[in-house]
GROMACS .gro file of C-alpha atoms in nm:
model
  475
    1UNK     CA    1  -2.868  26.848  -9.266
    2UNK     CA    2  -2.915  26.605  -8.980
    3UNK     CA    3  -3.229  26.393  -8.948
    4UNK     CA    4  -3.328  26.579  -8.631
    5UNK     CA    5  -3.301  26.915  -8.808
    6UNK     CA    6  -3.518  26.802  -9.098
    7UNK     CA    7  -3.800  26.719  -8.858
    8UNK     CA    8  -3.727  27.007  -8.617
    9UNK     CA    9  -3.628  26.784  -8.327
   10UNK     CA   10  -3.380  26.917  -8.072
   11UNK     CA   11  -3.149  26.618  -8.050
   12UNK     CA   12  -3.044  26.515  -7.700
   13UNK     CA   13  -2.753  26.297  -7.594
   14UNK     CA   14  -2.991  26.076  -7.397
   15UNK     CA   15  -3.167  25.969  -7.717
   16UNK     CA   16  -3.061  25.614  -7.798
   17UNK     CA   17  -3.097  25.650  -8.176
   18UNK     CA   18  -2.826  25.775  -8.410
   19UNK     CA   19  -2.897  26.110  -8.577
   20UNK     CA   20  -2.772  26.062  -8.937
   21UNK     CA   21  -2.652  26.327  -9.180
   22UNK     CA   22  -2.886  26.302  -9.478
   23UNK     CA   23  -2.660  26.413  -9.764
   24UNK     CA   24  -2.344  26.221  -9.674
   25UNK     CA   25  -2.283  25.876  -9.535
   26UNK     CA   26  -2.125  25.876  -9.189
   27UNK     CA   27  -1.808  25.668  -9.158
   28UNK     CA   28  -1.953  25.442  -8.891
   29UNK     CA   29  -2.083  25.087  -8.922
   30UNK     CA   30  -2.340  24.864  -8.754
   31UNK     CA   31  -2.145  24.598  -8.564
   32UNK     CA   32  -2.338  24.269  -8.546
   33UNK     CA   33  -2.139  24.163  -8.238
   34UNK     CA   34  -2.290  24.453  -8.042
   35UNK     CA   35  -2.635  24.332  -8.149
   36UNK     CA   36  -2.541  23.979  -8.039
   37UNK     CA   37  -2.429  24.098  -7.694
   38UNK     CA   38  -2.703  24.359  -7.637
   39UNK     CA   39  -2.895  24.359  -7.308
   40UNK     CA   40  -3.228  24.385  -7.491
   41UNK     CA   41  -3.356  24.034  -7.562
   42UNK     CA   42  -3.546  24.141  -7.875
   43UNK     CA   43  -3.222  24.257  -8.041
   44UNK     CA   44  -3.044  23.938  -7.938
   45UNK     CA   45  -3.329  23.750  -8.104
   46UNK     CA   46  -3.264  23.957  -8.415
   47UNK     CA   47  -2.904  23.837  -8.416
   48UNK     CA   48  -3.027  23.479  -8.373
   49UNK     CA   49  -3.239  23.530  -8.685
   50UNK     CA   50  -2.930  23.649  -8.873
   51UNK     CA   51  -2.747  23.334  -8.774
   52UNK     CA   52  -3.043  23.115  -8.869
   53UNK     CA   53  -3.030  23.280  -9.212
   54UNK     CA   54  -2.664  23.190  -9.256
   55UNK     CA   55  -2.703  22.841  -9.109
   56UNK     CA   56  -2.981  22.766  -9.358
   57UNK     CA   57  -2.756  22.895  -9.636
   58UNK     CA   58  -2.480  22.659  -9.518
   59UNK     CA   59  -2.725  22.368  -9.517
   60UNK     CA   60  -2.846  22.459  -9.866
   61UNK     CA   61  -2.489  22.478  -9.993
   62UNK     CA   62  -2.402  22.142  -9.839
   63UNK     CA   63  -2.704  21.985 -10.010
   64UNK     CA   64  -2.574  22.111 -10.345
   65UNK     CA   65  -2.257  21.903 -10.289
   66UNK     CA   66  -2.075  22.216 -10.403
   67UNK     CA   67  -2.193  22.168 -10.761
   68UNK     CA   68  -2.198  22.520 -10.902
   69UNK     CA   69  -2.468  22.424 -11.154
   70UNK     CA   70  -2.699  22.284 -10.887
   71UNK     CA   71  -3.009  22.492 -10.808
   72UNK     CA   72  -2.923  22.491 -10.435
   73UNK     CA   73  -2.577  22.635 -10.506
   74UNK     CA   74  -2.733  22.907 -10.723
   75UNK     CA   75  -2.993  22.979 -10.455
   76UNK     CA   76  -2.716  23.015 -10.196
   77UNK     CA   77  -2.549  23.272 -10.422
   78UNK     CA   78  -2.874  23.464 -10.438
   79UNK     CA   79  -2.911  23.456 -10.060
   80UNK     CA   80  -2.563  23.607 -10.021
   81UNK     CA   81  -2.646  23.914 -10.233
   82UNK     CA   82  -2.730  24.220 -10.026
   83UNK     CA   83  -2.815  24.560 -10.178
   84UNK     CA   84  -2.672  24.883 -10.042
   85UNK     CA   85  -2.903  24.979  -9.750
   86UNK     CA   86  -2.907  25.347  -9.838
   87UNK     CA   87  -3.181  25.422  -9.586
   88UNK     CA   88  -2.931  25.431  -9.295
   89UNK     CA   89  -2.675  25.683  -9.435
   90UNK     CA   90  -2.381  25.483  -9.299
   91UNK     CA   91  -2.062  25.353  -9.458
   92UNK     CA   92  -1.799  25.456  -9.709
   93UNK     CA   93  -1.991  25.659  -9.970
   94UNK     CA   94  -1.854  26.009  -9.915
   95UNK     CA   95  -2.011  26.251 -10.161
   96UNK     CA   96  -2.359  26.107 -10.129
   97UNK     CA   97  -2.535  25.801  -9.994
   98UNK     CA   98  -2.528  25.583 -10.305
   99UNK     CA   99  -2.291  25.301 -10.216
  100UNK     CA  100  -2.235  24.982 -10.407
  101UNK     CA  101  -2.371  24.718 -10.169
  102UNK     CA  102  -2.282  24.352 -10.183
  103UNK     CA  103  -2.339  24.228 -10.536
  104UNK     CA  104  -2.290  23.900 -10.725
  105UNK     CA  105  -1.909  23.923 -10.726
  106UNK     CA  106  -1.885  23.944 -10.349
  107UNK     CA  107  -2.160  23.683 -10.306
  108UNK     CA  108  -1.946  23.443 -10.509
  109UNK     CA  109  -1.650  23.505 -10.273
  110UNK     CA  110  -1.866  23.443  -9.968
  111UNK     CA  111  -2.002  23.120 -10.109
  112UNK     CA  112  -1.649  23.015 -10.205
  113UNK     CA  113  -1.539  23.058  -9.841
  114UNK     CA  114  -1.847  22.870  -9.723
  115UNK     CA  115  -1.763  22.593  -9.970
  116UNK     CA  116  -1.411  22.563  -9.830
  117UNK     CA  117  -1.558  22.538  -9.481
  118UNK     CA  118  -1.798  22.264  -9.594
  119UNK     CA  119  -1.507  22.078  -9.754
  120UNK     CA  120  -1.329  22.078  -9.417
  121UNK     CA  121  -1.640  21.941  -9.249
  122UNK     CA  122  -1.748  22.277  -9.107
  123UNK     CA  123  -2.112  22.328  -9.197
  124UNK     CA  124  -2.190  22.624  -8.975
  125UNK     CA  125  -2.035  22.934  -8.820
  126UNK     CA  126  -2.069  23.083  -8.473
  127UNK     CA  127  -2.080  23.445  -8.595
  128UNK     CA  128  -2.140  23.541  -8.955
  129UNK     CA  129  -1.864  23.802  -8.923
  130UNK     CA  130  -1.624  23.508  -8.946
  131UNK     CA  131  -1.682  23.533  -9.320
  132UNK     CA  132  -1.518  23.876  -9.307
  133UNK     CA  133  -1.204  23.708  -9.177
  134UNK     CA  134  -1.224  23.415  -9.418
  135UNK     CA  135  -1.292  23.630  -9.728
  136UNK     CA  136  -1.061  23.919  -9.820
  137UNK     CA  137  -1.339  24.110 -10.001
  138UNK     CA  138  -1.570  24.139  -9.700
  139UNK     CA  139  -1.481  24.461  -9.521
  140UNK     CA  140  -1.652  24.655  -9.243
  141UNK     CA  141  -1.887  24.824  -9.491
  142UNK     CA  142  -2.007  24.487  -9.625
  143UNK     CA  143  -2.058  24.341  -9.277
  144UNK     CA  144  -2.261  24.647  -9.181
  145UNK     CA  145  -2.461  24.624  -9.506
  146UNK     CA  146  -2.543  24.259  -9.441
  147UNK     CA  147  -2.644  24.333  -9.081
  148UNK     CA  148  -2.868  24.625  -9.179
  149UNK     CA  149  -3.030  24.420  -9.454
  150UNK     CA  150  -3.105  24.122  -9.233
  151UNK     CA  151  -3.226  24.339  -8.945
  152UNK     CA  152  -3.422  24.573  -9.169
  153UNK     CA  153  -3.770  24.445  -9.070
  154UNK     CA  154  -3.684  24.512  -8.704
  155UNK     CA  155  -3.518  24.845  -8.781
  156UNK     CA  156  -3.828  24.959  -8.970
  157UNK     CA  157  -4.037  24.891  -8.658
  158UNK     CA  158  -3.771  25.060  -8.445
  159UNK     CA  159  -3.782  25.371  -8.665
  160UNK     CA  160  -4.163  25.377  -8.654
  161UNK     CA  161  -4.151  25.362  -8.273
  162UNK     CA  162  -3.906  25.654  -8.254
  163UNK     CA  163  -4.111  25.861  -8.499
  164UNK     CA  164  -4.436  25.801  -8.314
  165UNK     CA  165  -4.279  25.892  -7.980
  166UNK     CA  166  -4.151  26.224  -8.122
  167UNK     CA  167  -4.445  26.300  -8.356
  168UNK     CA  168  -4.222  26.276  -8.663
  169UNK     CA  169  -4.436  26.248  -8.979
  170UNK     CA  170  -4.412  25.930  -9.186
  171UNK     CA  171  -4.527  25.830  -9.533
  172UNK     CA  172  -4.599  25.502  -9.703
  173UNK     CA  173  -4.290  25.436  -9.911
  174UNK     CA  174  -4.140  25.134 -10.082
  175UNK     CA  175  -3.840  25.004  -9.891
  176UNK     CA  176  -3.605  24.772 -10.075
  177UNK     CA  177  -3.517  24.434  -9.924
  178UNK     CA  178  -3.761  24.498  -9.640
  179UNK     CA  179  -3.909  24.149  -9.595
  180UNK     CA  180  -3.784  23.795  -9.637
  181UNK     CA  181  -4.033  23.558  -9.801
  182UNK     CA  182  -3.955  23.218  -9.650
  183UNK     CA  183  -4.187  23.037  -9.888
  184UNK     CA  184  -3.997  23.163 -10.192
  185UNK     CA  185  -3.666  23.194 -10.003
  186UNK     CA  186  -3.603  23.545 -10.130
  187UNK     CA  187  -3.615  23.908 -10.020
  188UNK     CA  188  -3.894  24.135 -10.144
  189UNK     CA  189  -3.963  24.508 -10.145
  190UNK     CA  190  -4.261  24.626  -9.942
  191UNK     CA  191  -4.448  24.953  -9.889
  192UNK     CA  192  -4.378  25.067  -9.532
  193UNK     CA  193  -4.467  25.364  -9.315
  194UNK     CA  194  -4.136  25.549  -9.274
  195UNK     CA  195  -3.992  25.903  -9.257
  196UNK     CA  196  -3.893  26.032  -9.600
  197UNK     CA  197  -3.622  26.276  -9.714
  198UNK     CA  198  -3.813  26.540  -9.916
  199UNK     CA  199  -3.501  26.627 -10.118
  200UNK     CA  200  -3.450  26.276 -10.256
  201UNK     CA  201  -3.780  26.103 -10.186
  202UNK     CA  202  -3.583  25.822 -10.019
  203UNK     CA  203  -3.688  25.657  -9.694
  204UNK     CA  204  -3.484  25.713  -9.377
  205UNK     CA  205  -3.425  25.439  -9.122
  206UNK     CA  206  -3.270  25.480  -8.778
  207UNK     CA  207  -3.041  25.254  -8.576
  208UNK     CA  208  -2.951  25.248  -8.206
  209UNK     CA  209  -2.625  25.437  -8.168
  210UNK     CA  210  -2.500  25.170  -7.927
  211UNK     CA  211  -2.460  24.937  -8.228
  212UNK     CA  212  -2.214  25.164  -8.412
  213UNK     CA  213  -1.838  25.115  -8.435
  214UNK     CA  214  -1.551  25.216  -8.661
  215UNK     CA  215  -1.457  24.849  -8.707
  216UNK     CA  216  -1.656  24.531  -8.640
  217UNK     CA  217  -1.552  24.367  -8.314
  218UNK     CA  218  -1.490  24.043  -8.505
  219UNK     CA  219  -1.274  24.177  -8.788
  220UNK     CA  220  -0.956  24.072  -8.966
  221UNK     CA  221  -0.778  24.368  -8.803
  222UNK     CA  222  -0.858  24.249  -8.450
  223UNK     CA  223  -0.794  23.886  -8.546
  224UNK     CA  224  -0.453  23.989  -8.680
  225UNK     CA  225  -0.368  24.164  -8.354
  226UNK     CA  226  -0.474  23.855  -8.160
  227UNK     CA  227  -0.255  23.638  -8.380
  228UNK     CA  228   0.030  23.881  -8.337
  229UNK     CA  229   0.020  23.837  -7.960
  230UNK     CA  230  -0.068  23.467  -7.944
  231UNK     CA  231   0.103  23.304  -8.242
  232UNK     CA  232   0.389  23.538  -8.330
  233UNK     CA  233   0.653  23.320  -8.171
  234UNK     CA  234   0.510  23.000  -8.319
  235UNK     CA  235   0.471  23.142  -8.670
  236UNK     CA  236   0.783  23.361  -8.655
  237UNK     CA  237   0.604  23.658  -8.810
  238UNK     CA  238   0.480  24.001  -8.712
  239UNK     CA  239   0.127  23.992  -8.841
  240UNK     CA  240  -0.005  24.332  -8.739
  241UNK     CA  241   0.276  24.523  -8.914
  242UNK     CA  242   0.379  24.318  -9.214
  243UNK     CA  243   0.092  24.098  -9.327
  244UNK     CA  244  -0.172  24.182  -9.584
  245UNK     CA  245  -0.534  24.087  -9.532
  246UNK     CA  246  -0.498  23.803  -9.785
  247UNK     CA  247  -0.226  23.651  -9.562
  248UNK     CA  248  -0.440  23.690  -9.251
  249UNK     CA  249  -0.730  23.524  -9.435
  250UNK     CA  250  -0.506  23.232  -9.529
  251UNK     CA  251  -0.396  23.191  -9.165
  252UNK     CA  252  -0.759  23.198  -9.050
  253UNK     CA  253  -0.842  22.917  -9.295
  254UNK     CA  254  -0.540  22.717  -9.183
  255UNK     CA  255  -0.609  22.768  -8.811
  256UNK     CA  256  -0.988  22.744  -8.762
  257UNK     CA  257  -0.940  22.623  -8.405
  258UNK     CA  258  -0.744  22.936  -8.310
  259UNK     CA  259  -1.005  23.150  -8.484
  260UNK     CA  260  -1.281  22.995  -8.273
  261UNK     CA  261  -1.066  23.038  -7.961
  262UNK     CA  262  -1.036  23.409  -8.035
  263UNK     CA  263  -1.410  23.441  -8.092
  264UNK     CA  264  -1.491  23.285  -7.756
  265UNK     CA  265  -1.228  23.505  -7.591
  266UNK     CA  266  -1.394  23.810  -7.748
  267UNK     CA  267  -1.738  23.697  -7.632
  268UNK     CA  268  -1.610  23.682  -7.274
  269UNK     CA  269  -1.427  24.013  -7.298
  270UNK     CA  270  -1.712  24.200  -7.468
  271UNK     CA  271  -1.697  24.510  -7.685
  272UNK     CA  272  -1.787  24.879  -7.678
  273UNK     CA  273  -1.954  25.105  -7.935
  274UNK     CA  274  -1.810  25.424  -8.079
  275UNK     CA  275  -1.885  25.723  -7.855
  276UNK     CA  276  -2.114  25.907  -8.094
  277UNK     CA  277  -2.184  26.195  -7.857
  278UNK     CA  278  -1.824  26.292  -7.779
  279UNK     CA  279  -1.725  26.196  -8.136
  280UNK     CA  280  -1.345  26.196  -8.088
  281UNK     CA  281  -1.276  26.113  -8.455
  282UNK     CA  282  -1.512  26.382  -8.594
  283UNK     CA  283  -1.723  26.131  -8.787
  284UNK     CA  284  -2.051  26.299  -8.692
  285UNK     CA  285  -1.999  26.657  -8.578
  286UNK     CA  286  -1.797  26.784  -8.874
  287UNK     CA  287  -2.106  26.940  -9.034
  288UNK     CA  288  -2.197  27.139  -8.722
  289UNK     CA  289  -1.836  27.257  -8.687
  290UNK     CA  290  -1.836  27.366  -9.050
  291UNK     CA  291  -2.149  27.572  -8.990
  292UNK     CA  292  -1.990  27.742  -8.691
  293UNK     CA  293  -1.692  27.835  -8.907
  294UNK     CA  294  -1.921  27.984  -9.170
  295UNK     CA  295  -2.121  28.177  -8.909
  296UNK     CA  296  -1.810  28.325  -8.749
  297UNK     CA  297  -1.639  28.433  -9.070
  298UNK     CA  298  -1.753  28.664  -9.348
  299UNK     CA  299  -1.686  28.496  -9.682
  300UNK     CA  300  -1.460  28.691  -9.920
  301UNK     CA  301  -1.593  28.864 -10.229
  302UNK     CA  302  -1.693  28.632 -10.511
  303UNK     CA  303  -1.471  28.683 -10.819
  304UNK     CA  304  -1.564  28.649 -11.184
  305UNK     CA  305  -1.448  28.315 -11.328
  306UNK     CA  306  -1.393  28.282 -11.702
  307UNK     CA  307  -1.070  28.087 -11.745
  308UNK     CA  308  -0.887  27.797 -11.578
  309UNK     CA  309  -0.649  28.053 -11.431
  310UNK     CA  310  -0.944  28.240 -11.277
  311UNK     CA  311  -1.072  27.917 -11.124
  312UNK     CA  312  -0.725  27.834 -10.992
  313UNK     CA  313  -0.706  28.176 -10.827
  314UNK     CA  314  -1.055  28.127 -10.683
  315UNK     CA  315  -0.956  27.787 -10.539
  316UNK     CA  316  -0.656  27.947 -10.369
  317UNK     CA  317  -0.882  28.217 -10.221
  318UNK     CA  318  -1.117  27.945 -10.093
  319UNK     CA  319  -0.823  27.761  -9.934
  320UNK     CA  320  -0.707  28.090  -9.777
  321UNK     CA  321  -1.055  28.135  -9.629
  322UNK     CA  322  -1.040  27.786  -9.479
  323UNK     CA  323  -0.679  27.836  -9.368
  324UNK     CA  324  -0.771  28.156  -9.182
  325UNK     CA  325  -1.041  27.974  -8.984
  326UNK     CA  326  -0.807  27.684  -8.903
  327UNK     CA  327  -0.495  27.878  -8.807
  328UNK     CA  328  -0.633  28.207  -8.672
  329UNK     CA  329  -0.976  28.117  -8.533
  330UNK     CA  330  -0.887  27.797  -8.344
  331UNK     CA  331  -1.034  27.573  -8.613
  332UNK     CA  332  -0.725  27.354  -8.574
  333UNK     CA  333  -0.877  27.209  -8.257
  334UNK     CA  334  -1.130  27.019  -8.468
  335UNK     CA  335  -0.850  26.825  -8.641
  336UNK     CA  336  -0.729  26.644  -8.329
  337UNK     CA  337  -0.895  26.353  -8.153
  338UNK     CA  338  -0.637  26.392  -7.875
  339UNK     CA  339  -0.437  26.714  -7.865
  340UNK     CA  340  -0.216  26.602  -7.574
  341UNK     CA  341  -0.081  26.304  -7.766
  342UNK     CA  342  -0.116  26.473  -8.107
  343UNK     CA  343  -0.343  26.208  -8.257
  344UNK     CA  344  -0.529  26.363  -8.553
  345UNK     CA  345  -0.873  26.269  -8.683
  346UNK     CA  346  -0.874  26.060  -9.004
  347UNK     CA  347  -0.777  26.236  -9.324
  348UNK     CA  348  -1.119  26.159  -9.471
  349UNK     CA  349  -1.285  26.358  -9.192
  350UNK     CA  350  -1.047  26.650  -9.247
  351UNK     CA  351  -1.169  26.648  -9.607
  352UNK     CA  352  -1.532  26.649  -9.496
  353UNK     CA  353  -1.464  26.954  -9.279
  354UNK     CA  354  -1.299  27.128  -9.576
  355UNK     CA  355  -1.604  27.050  -9.788
  356UNK     CA  356  -1.848  27.169  -9.522
  357UNK     CA  357  -1.675  27.503  -9.469
  358UNK     CA  358  -1.626  27.589  -9.838
  359UNK     CA  359  -1.935  27.441 -10.004
  360UNK     CA  360  -2.151  27.753  -9.950
  361UNK     CA  361  -1.874  27.990 -10.060
  362UNK     CA  362  -1.824  27.792 -10.380
  363UNK     CA  363  -2.196  27.789 -10.458
  364UNK     CA  364  -2.205  28.169 -10.427
  365UNK     CA  365  -1.941  28.183 -10.702
  366UNK     CA  366  -2.123  27.936 -10.924
  367UNK     CA  367  -1.850  27.678 -10.854
  368UNK     CA  368  -1.931  27.316 -10.777
  369UNK     CA  369  -1.704  27.164 -10.513
  370UNK     CA  370  -1.723  26.785 -10.542
  371UNK     CA  371  -1.547  26.527 -10.326
  372UNK     CA  372  -1.405  26.193 -10.439
  373UNK     CA  373  -1.488  26.216 -10.807
  374UNK     CA  374  -1.397  25.897 -10.993
  375UNK     CA  375  -1.134  25.975 -11.257
  376UNK     CA  376  -1.112  25.631 -11.413
  377UNK     CA  377  -0.776  25.586 -11.238
  378UNK     CA  378  -0.914  25.620 -10.884
  379UNK     CA  379  -1.099  25.896 -10.695
  380UNK     CA  380  -0.950  26.244 -10.674
  381UNK     CA  381  -1.009  26.418 -10.340
  382UNK     CA  382  -1.180  26.731 -10.478
  383UNK     CA  383  -1.273  26.902 -10.801
  384UNK     CA  384  -1.364  27.268 -10.848
  385UNK     CA  385  -1.588  27.303 -11.155
  386UNK     CA  386  -1.715  27.629 -11.302
  387UNK     CA  387  -1.924  27.742 -11.600
  388UNK     CA  388  -1.811  27.592 -11.930
  389UNK     CA  389  -1.689  27.282 -11.750
  390UNK     CA  390  -1.371  27.459 -11.641
  391UNK     CA  391  -1.218  27.228 -11.383
  392UNK     CA  392  -0.921  27.202 -11.153
  393UNK     CA  393  -0.833  26.919 -10.917
  394UNK     CA  394  -0.730  26.929 -10.552
  395UNK     CA  395  -0.551  26.653 -10.364
  396UNK     CA  396  -0.550  26.692  -9.986
  397UNK     CA  397  -0.287  26.500  -9.789
  398UNK     CA  398  -0.168  26.494  -9.431
  399UNK     CA  399   0.202  26.569  -9.411
  400UNK     CA  400   0.253  26.230  -9.246
  401UNK     CA  401   0.068  26.034  -9.517
  402UNK     CA  402   0.260  25.719  -9.611
  403UNK     CA  403   0.220  25.789  -9.984
  404UNK     CA  404   0.284  26.162  -9.955
  405UNK     CA  405   0.538  26.219 -10.233
  406UNK     CA  406   0.376  25.960 -10.457
  407UNK     CA  407   0.053  26.158 -10.421
  408UNK     CA  408   0.224  26.468 -10.558
  409UNK     CA  409   0.459  26.317 -10.815
  410UNK     CA  410   0.247  26.035 -10.958
  411UNK     CA  411  -0.111  26.025 -10.836
  412UNK     CA  412  -0.211  26.387 -10.901
  413UNK     CA  413  -0.071  26.395 -11.259
  414UNK     CA  414  -0.254  26.067 -11.338
  415UNK     CA  415  -0.582  26.214 -11.213
  416UNK     CA  416  -0.523  26.531 -11.415
  417UNK     CA  417  -0.460  26.327 -11.729
  418UNK     CA  418  -0.778  26.125 -11.675
  419UNK     CA  419  -0.983  26.443 -11.621
  420UNK     CA  420  -0.810  26.625 -11.910
  421UNK     CA  421  -0.718  26.922 -11.695
  422UNK     CA  422  -0.389  27.110 -11.674
  423UNK     CA  423  -0.437  27.271 -11.332
  424UNK     CA  424  -0.428  27.116 -10.985
  425UNK     CA  425  -0.353  27.205 -10.623
  426UNK     CA  426  -0.172  26.978 -10.380
  427UNK     CA  427  -0.299  27.083 -10.036
  428UNK     CA  428  -0.089  26.970  -9.740
  429UNK     CA  429  -0.215  26.953  -9.382
  430UNK     CA  430   0.073  26.982  -9.138
  431UNK     CA  431   0.020  26.734  -8.852
  432UNK     CA  432   0.379  26.681  -8.736
  433UNK     CA  433   0.697  26.879  -8.663
  434UNK     CA  434   0.950  26.595  -8.661
  435UNK     CA  435   1.267  26.654  -8.859
  436UNK     CA  436   1.163  26.431  -9.155
  437UNK     CA  437   0.824  26.604  -9.172
  438UNK     CA  438   0.988  26.947  -9.150
  439UNK     CA  439   1.199  26.845  -9.449
  440UNK     CA  440   0.885  26.753  -9.646
  441UNK     CA  441   0.727  27.085  -9.550
  442UNK     CA  442   1.030  27.278  -9.676
  443UNK     CA  443   1.058  27.092 -10.009
  444UNK     CA  444   0.689  27.120 -10.100
  445UNK     CA  445   0.697  27.402 -10.355
  446UNK     CA  446   1.015  27.272 -10.520
  447UNK     CA  447   0.866  26.925 -10.562
  448UNK     CA  448   0.546  27.075 -10.704
  449UNK     CA  449   0.749  27.266 -10.962
  450UNK     CA  450   0.938  26.952 -11.062
  451UNK     CA  451   0.616  26.751 -11.096
  452UNK     CA  452   0.466  27.030 -11.308
  453UNK     CA  453   0.763  27.042 -11.544
  454UNK     CA  454   0.783  26.664 -11.581
  455UNK     CA  455   0.412  26.631 -11.660
  456UNK     CA  456   0.372  26.958 -11.858
  457UNK     CA  457   0.099  27.084 -11.628
  458UNK     CA  458   0.047  27.325 -11.339
  459UNK     CA  459   0.049  27.173 -10.992
  460UNK     CA  460   0.058  27.437 -10.721
  461UNK     CA  461   0.122  27.369 -10.353
  462UNK     CA  462  -0.090  27.499 -10.066
  463UNK     CA  463  -0.049  27.459  -9.692
  464UNK     CA  464  -0.261  27.442  -9.379
  465UNK     CA  465  -0.096  27.415  -9.038
  466UNK     CA  466  -0.312  27.239  -8.779
  467UNK     CA  467  -0.039  27.217  -8.515
  468UNK     CA  468  -0.162  27.353  -8.178
  469UNK     CA  469  -0.074  27.715  -8.115
  470UNK     CA  470   0.126  27.617  -7.810
  471UNK     CA  471   0.352  27.406  -8.032
  472UNK     CA  472   0.703  27.518  -8.121
  473UNK     CA  473   0.606  27.471  -8.485
  474UNK     CA  474   0.457  27.821  -8.482
  475UNK     CA  475   0.779  27.991  -8.380
   0.00000   0.00000   0.00000
């Protein structure tokens, strides 16, 4: 359910606020650079406050003389801890909205990078996102978390304004990390008037959609591309293709002048948000598309499930239901961000669409369809679980996935062993008709049989073809 649907608001494209999905985090992130460069002075002031926060932390760290036992060093560590801002429903958490936030381990990495900067005589930063380039553990999710935390007092007021303008009911609810106490130099939880999700009892906070991107503007990815074009000849390397983030981080630390040059170049060039309304990557609209698929198609009869074999057969029938919508009812169109150039949406969003279409059908059968369940050896894409804890696993891979065969031969058996199950399905989404991909497509069942024999289990292959109907692949 979307926020607008919960409060019976007909969402319009002209609304400036992002309409979040309440049950699942959306794979978009608040980009602090877009706040920094916003036309609204009040938001630019908010970014200034973020920078004041980090500058004071730098000053505190410098006063500690980098003594890890000093109270100022310990206080800096505390200031660099940011809880998961679950109120916004943004980020990586896929099954629900309970992410991990930025805890003590990451805070230690941030302070370590700050310490190295202080050692080099750098006692401030121009944009706090620089830390995401100087520290390998700070990804887009963490940068967004930090931004949402530090802007939370403003975003609470922003949400209240939106709710009052649309007559959306609010309740007094405790919001974590909602106010910074300057006297005690720490964040506190306060009771605030906010909209509340009745299913979870958790507060909901809104953000302007013009602040959302897939990657921060100032990120190691973009820095690497800049290096690739500006320093490739000097460094005799191809950064964008061959270098890991740890290597890019090391180059950023070794070339702070070039890093600052890139930042100023980016400030002059500017940046653009993700187009939430057209949603080319299907980050937002997948749930609505899933509903349309359910409305257009009558779900098959629900079978009786008493054994792992019954559940395996049910899973195949569920996949067939999804496959019919994709291949026969033009559902394949949802899998492409650009059909002309055959650029698919991310695999994670294909999985969300699969979940959205089949969740209701599974519930009718008393089957729980879960996504990204932690196995102890990494997260499996899906699990089907029935009465008596009967369970089978499903791995969903694009045909062009770089670890395609490893996913079938190694990864899936490891997940099965961790979950103590003997049945799994390897579901392949065909997104290419090149000769090497055609060869993969042909060998699928044979490879599944070999993997089953080698691991003394049952891994069955399944296929979904998302290639456009006009493609020669359907001949």
